[in-house]
PDB file of C-alpha atoms in Angstrom:
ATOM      1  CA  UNK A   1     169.160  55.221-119.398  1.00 79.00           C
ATOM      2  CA  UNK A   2     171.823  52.310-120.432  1.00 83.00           C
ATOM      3  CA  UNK A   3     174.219  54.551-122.304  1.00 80.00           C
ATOM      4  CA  UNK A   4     172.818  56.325-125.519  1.00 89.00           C
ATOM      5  CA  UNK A   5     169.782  53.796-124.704  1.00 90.00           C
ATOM      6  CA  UNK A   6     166.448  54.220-123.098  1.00 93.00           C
ATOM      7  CA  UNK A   7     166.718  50.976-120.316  1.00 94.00           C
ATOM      8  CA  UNK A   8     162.687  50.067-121.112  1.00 95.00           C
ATOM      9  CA  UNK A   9     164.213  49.448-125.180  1.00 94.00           C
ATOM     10  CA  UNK A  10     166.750  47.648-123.724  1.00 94.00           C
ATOM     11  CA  UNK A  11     164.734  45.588-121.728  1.00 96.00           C
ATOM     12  CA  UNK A  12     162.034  44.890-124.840  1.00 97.00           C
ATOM     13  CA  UNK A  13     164.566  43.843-127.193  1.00 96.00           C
ATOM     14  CA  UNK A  14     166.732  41.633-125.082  1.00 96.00           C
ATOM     15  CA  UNK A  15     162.936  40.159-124.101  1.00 98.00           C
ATOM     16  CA  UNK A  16     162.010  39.915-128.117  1.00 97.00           C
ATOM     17  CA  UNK A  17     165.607  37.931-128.255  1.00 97.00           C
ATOM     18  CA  UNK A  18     165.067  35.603-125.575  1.00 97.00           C
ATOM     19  CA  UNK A  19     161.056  34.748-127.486  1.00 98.00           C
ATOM     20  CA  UNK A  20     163.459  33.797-129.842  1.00 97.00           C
ATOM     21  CA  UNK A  21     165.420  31.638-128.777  1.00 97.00           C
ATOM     22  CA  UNK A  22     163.008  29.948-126.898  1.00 97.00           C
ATOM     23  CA  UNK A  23     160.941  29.287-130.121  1.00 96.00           C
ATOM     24  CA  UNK A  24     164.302  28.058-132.103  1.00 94.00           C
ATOM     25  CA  UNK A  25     164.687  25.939-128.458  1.00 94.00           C
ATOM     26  CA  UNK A  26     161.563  24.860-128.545  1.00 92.00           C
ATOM     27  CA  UNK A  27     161.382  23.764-132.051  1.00 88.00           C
ATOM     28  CA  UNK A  28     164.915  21.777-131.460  1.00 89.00           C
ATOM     29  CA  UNK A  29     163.375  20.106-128.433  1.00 87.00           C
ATOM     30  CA  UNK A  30     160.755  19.027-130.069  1.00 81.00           C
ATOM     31  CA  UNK A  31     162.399  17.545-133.390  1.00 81.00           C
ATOM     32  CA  UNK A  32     164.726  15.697-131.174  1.00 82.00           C
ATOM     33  CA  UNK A  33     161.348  14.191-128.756  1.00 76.00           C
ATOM     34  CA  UNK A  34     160.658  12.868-132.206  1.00 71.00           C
ATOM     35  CA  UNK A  35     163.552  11.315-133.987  1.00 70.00           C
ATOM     36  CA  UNK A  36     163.968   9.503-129.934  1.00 69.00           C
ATOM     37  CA  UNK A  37     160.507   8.127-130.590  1.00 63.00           C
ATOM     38  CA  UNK A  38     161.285   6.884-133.861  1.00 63.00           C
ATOM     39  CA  UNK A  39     164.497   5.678-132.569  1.00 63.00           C
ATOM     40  CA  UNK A  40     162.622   3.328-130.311  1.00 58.00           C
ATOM     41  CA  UNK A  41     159.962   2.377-132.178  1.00 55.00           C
ATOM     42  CA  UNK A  42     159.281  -0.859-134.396  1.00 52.00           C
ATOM     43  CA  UNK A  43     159.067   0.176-138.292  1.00 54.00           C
ATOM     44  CA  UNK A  44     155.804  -0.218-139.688  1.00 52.00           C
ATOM     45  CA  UNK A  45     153.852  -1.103-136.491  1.00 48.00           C
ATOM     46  CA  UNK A  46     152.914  -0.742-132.797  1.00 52.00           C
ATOM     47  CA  UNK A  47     151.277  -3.263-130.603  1.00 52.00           C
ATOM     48  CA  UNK A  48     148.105  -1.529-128.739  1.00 53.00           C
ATOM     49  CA  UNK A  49     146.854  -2.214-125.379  1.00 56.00           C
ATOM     50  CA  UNK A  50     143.687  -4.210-127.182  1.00 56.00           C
ATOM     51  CA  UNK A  51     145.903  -6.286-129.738  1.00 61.00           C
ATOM     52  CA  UNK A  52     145.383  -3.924-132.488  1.00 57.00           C
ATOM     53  CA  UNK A  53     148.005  -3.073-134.449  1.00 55.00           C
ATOM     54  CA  UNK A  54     148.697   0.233-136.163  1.00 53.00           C
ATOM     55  CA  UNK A  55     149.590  -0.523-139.954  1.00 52.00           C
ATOM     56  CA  UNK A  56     151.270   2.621-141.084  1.00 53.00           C
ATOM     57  CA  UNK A  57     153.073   4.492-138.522  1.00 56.00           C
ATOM     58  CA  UNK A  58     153.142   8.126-137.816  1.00 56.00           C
ATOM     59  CA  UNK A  59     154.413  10.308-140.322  1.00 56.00           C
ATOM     60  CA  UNK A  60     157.959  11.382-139.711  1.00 56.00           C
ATOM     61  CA  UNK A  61     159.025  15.179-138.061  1.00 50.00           C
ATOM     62  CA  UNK A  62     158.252  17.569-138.821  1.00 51.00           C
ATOM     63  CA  UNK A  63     155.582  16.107-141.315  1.00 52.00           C
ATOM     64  CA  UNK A  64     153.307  15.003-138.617  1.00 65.00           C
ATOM     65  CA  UNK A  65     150.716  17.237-136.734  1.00 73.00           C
ATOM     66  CA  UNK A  66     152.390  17.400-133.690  1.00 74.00           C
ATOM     67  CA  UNK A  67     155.485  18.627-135.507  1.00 76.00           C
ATOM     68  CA  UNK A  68     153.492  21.183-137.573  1.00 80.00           C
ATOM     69  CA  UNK A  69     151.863  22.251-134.230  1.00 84.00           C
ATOM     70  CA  UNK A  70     155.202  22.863-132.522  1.00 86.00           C
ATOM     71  CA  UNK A  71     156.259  24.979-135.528  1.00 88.00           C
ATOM     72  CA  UNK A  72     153.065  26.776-134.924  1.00 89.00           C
ATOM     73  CA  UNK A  73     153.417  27.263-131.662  1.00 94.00           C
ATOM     74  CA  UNK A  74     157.272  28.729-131.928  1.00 95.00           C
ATOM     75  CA  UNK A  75     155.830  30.939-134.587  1.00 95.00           C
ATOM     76  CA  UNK A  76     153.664  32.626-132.069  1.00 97.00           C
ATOM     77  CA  UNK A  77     156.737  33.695-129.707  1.00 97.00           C
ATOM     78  CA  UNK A  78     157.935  35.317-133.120  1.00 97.00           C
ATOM     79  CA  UNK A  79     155.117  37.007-133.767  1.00 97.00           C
ATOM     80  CA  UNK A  80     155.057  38.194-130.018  1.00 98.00           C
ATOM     81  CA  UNK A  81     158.600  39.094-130.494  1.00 98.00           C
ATOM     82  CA  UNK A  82     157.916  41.145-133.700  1.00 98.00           C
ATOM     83  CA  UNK A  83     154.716  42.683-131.803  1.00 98.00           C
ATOM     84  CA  UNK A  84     156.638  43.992-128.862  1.00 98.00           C
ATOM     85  CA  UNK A  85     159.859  45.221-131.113  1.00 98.00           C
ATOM     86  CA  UNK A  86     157.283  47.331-133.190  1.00 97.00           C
ATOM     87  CA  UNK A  87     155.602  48.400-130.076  1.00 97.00           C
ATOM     88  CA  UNK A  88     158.356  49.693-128.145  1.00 97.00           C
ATOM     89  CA  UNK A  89     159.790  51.101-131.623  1.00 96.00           C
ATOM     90  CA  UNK A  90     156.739  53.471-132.062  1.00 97.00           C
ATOM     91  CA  UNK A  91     157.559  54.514-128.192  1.00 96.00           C
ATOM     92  CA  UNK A  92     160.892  55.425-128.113  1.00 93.00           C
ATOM     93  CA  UNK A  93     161.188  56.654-131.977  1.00 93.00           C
ATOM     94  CA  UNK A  94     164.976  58.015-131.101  1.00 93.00           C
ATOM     95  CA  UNK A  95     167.825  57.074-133.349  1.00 92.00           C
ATOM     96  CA  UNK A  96     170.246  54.693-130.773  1.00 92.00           C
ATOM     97  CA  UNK A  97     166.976  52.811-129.969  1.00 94.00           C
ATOM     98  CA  UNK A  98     165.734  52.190-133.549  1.00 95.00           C
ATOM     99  CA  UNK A  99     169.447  50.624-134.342  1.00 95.00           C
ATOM    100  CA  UNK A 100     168.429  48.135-131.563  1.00 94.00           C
ATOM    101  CA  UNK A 101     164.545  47.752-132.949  1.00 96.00           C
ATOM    102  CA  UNK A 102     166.599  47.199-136.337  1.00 97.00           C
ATOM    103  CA  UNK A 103     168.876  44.708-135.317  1.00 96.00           C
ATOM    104  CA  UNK A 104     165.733  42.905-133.723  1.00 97.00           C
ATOM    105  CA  UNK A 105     163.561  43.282-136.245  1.00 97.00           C
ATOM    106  CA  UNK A 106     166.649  41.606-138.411  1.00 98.00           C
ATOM    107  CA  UNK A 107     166.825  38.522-135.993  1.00 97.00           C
ATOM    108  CA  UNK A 108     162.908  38.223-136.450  1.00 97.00           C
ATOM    109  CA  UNK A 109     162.574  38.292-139.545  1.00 97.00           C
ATOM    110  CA  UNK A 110     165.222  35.318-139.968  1.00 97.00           C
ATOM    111  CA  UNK A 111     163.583  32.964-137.654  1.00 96.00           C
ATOM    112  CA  UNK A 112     160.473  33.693-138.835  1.00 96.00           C
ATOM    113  CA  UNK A 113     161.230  33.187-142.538  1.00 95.00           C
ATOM    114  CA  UNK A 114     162.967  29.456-141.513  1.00 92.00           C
ATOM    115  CA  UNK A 115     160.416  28.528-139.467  1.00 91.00           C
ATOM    116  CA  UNK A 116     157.849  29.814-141.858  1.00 91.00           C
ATOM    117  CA  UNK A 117     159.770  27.966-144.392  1.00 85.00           C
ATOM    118  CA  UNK A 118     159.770  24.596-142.601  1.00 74.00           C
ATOM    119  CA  UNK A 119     156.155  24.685-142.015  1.00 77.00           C
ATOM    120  CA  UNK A 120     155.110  25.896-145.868  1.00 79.00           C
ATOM    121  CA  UNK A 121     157.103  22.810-146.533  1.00 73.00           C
ATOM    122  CA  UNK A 122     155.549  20.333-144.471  1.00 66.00           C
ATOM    123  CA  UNK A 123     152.209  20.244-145.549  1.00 66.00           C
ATOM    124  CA  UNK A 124     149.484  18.709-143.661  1.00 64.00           C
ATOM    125  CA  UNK A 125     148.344  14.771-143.822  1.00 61.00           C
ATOM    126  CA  UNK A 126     144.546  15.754-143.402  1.00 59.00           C
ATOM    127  CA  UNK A 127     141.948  14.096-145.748  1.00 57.00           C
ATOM    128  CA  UNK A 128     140.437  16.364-148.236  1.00 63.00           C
ATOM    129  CA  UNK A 129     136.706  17.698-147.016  1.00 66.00           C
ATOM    130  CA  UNK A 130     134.207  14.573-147.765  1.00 67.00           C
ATOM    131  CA  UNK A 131     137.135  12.336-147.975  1.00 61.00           C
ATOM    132  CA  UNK A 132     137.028   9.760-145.012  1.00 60.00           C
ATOM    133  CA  UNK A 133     139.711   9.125-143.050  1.00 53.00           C
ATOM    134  CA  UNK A 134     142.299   5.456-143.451  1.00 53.00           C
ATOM    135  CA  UNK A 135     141.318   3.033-141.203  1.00 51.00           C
ATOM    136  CA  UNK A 136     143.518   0.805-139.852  1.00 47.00           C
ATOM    137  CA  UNK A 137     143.390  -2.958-140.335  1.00 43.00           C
ATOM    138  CA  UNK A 138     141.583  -4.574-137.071  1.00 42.00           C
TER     139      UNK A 138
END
């Protein structure tokens, strides 16, 4: 026991927080990967290795699939996070560690909603069902 705590609560929750932040980190990382690339890229178009050129660019973060699929894949850590929190809550139902599972739950719920957030506002660039695809110019 870690004071009025039970040390495997202690241990789950300070887990859940570090899922966390490595979703928010991961998230961050990944936005700034992008706005680099677009940094060093050419407006408009990209030379490929068979003299192609790409007419319209990749969409911008997080608008693009990879961006939507790093949001995706930080919102699994959450989810992981929440999972364990509840988890370990139903264990260990006494009052000091249901103040942590609270204050966990809290921190959850907030990444989750602006990550959640970002991604409902992002929608994807994928052609309707039947719709083809835009080619690019050869």
């Amino acid at each position: 026991m870690i004071g009025p705590f039970v040390t495997e609560s202690v241990l789950v929750y300070g887990y859940a927080a570090g899922l966390l932040v490595t979703a928010a980190g991961l998230d961050r990382l990944a936005r700034r990967v992008a706005g680099r690339s677009e940094r060093h890229r050419e407006p408009g178009h990209a030379p490929l290795h068979d003299g192609h050129e790409i007419v319209r660019g990749p969409r911008p973060w997080p608008h693009s699939e990879a961006g939507r699929f790093h949001r995706g894949l930080a919102l699994v850590l959450v989810v992981l996070a929440a999972s364990l929190t509840l988890v370990e809550a139903v264990r260990h139902p006494a009052w000091p560690d249901l103040a942590l599972a609270a204050a966990a739950l809290a921190a959850i719920a907030v990444t989750g909603r602006w990550l959640t957030g970002h991604l409902r506002a992002t929608p994807a660039d994928f052609p309707e069902p039947g719709q083809k695809a835009a080619k690019h110019d050869r």
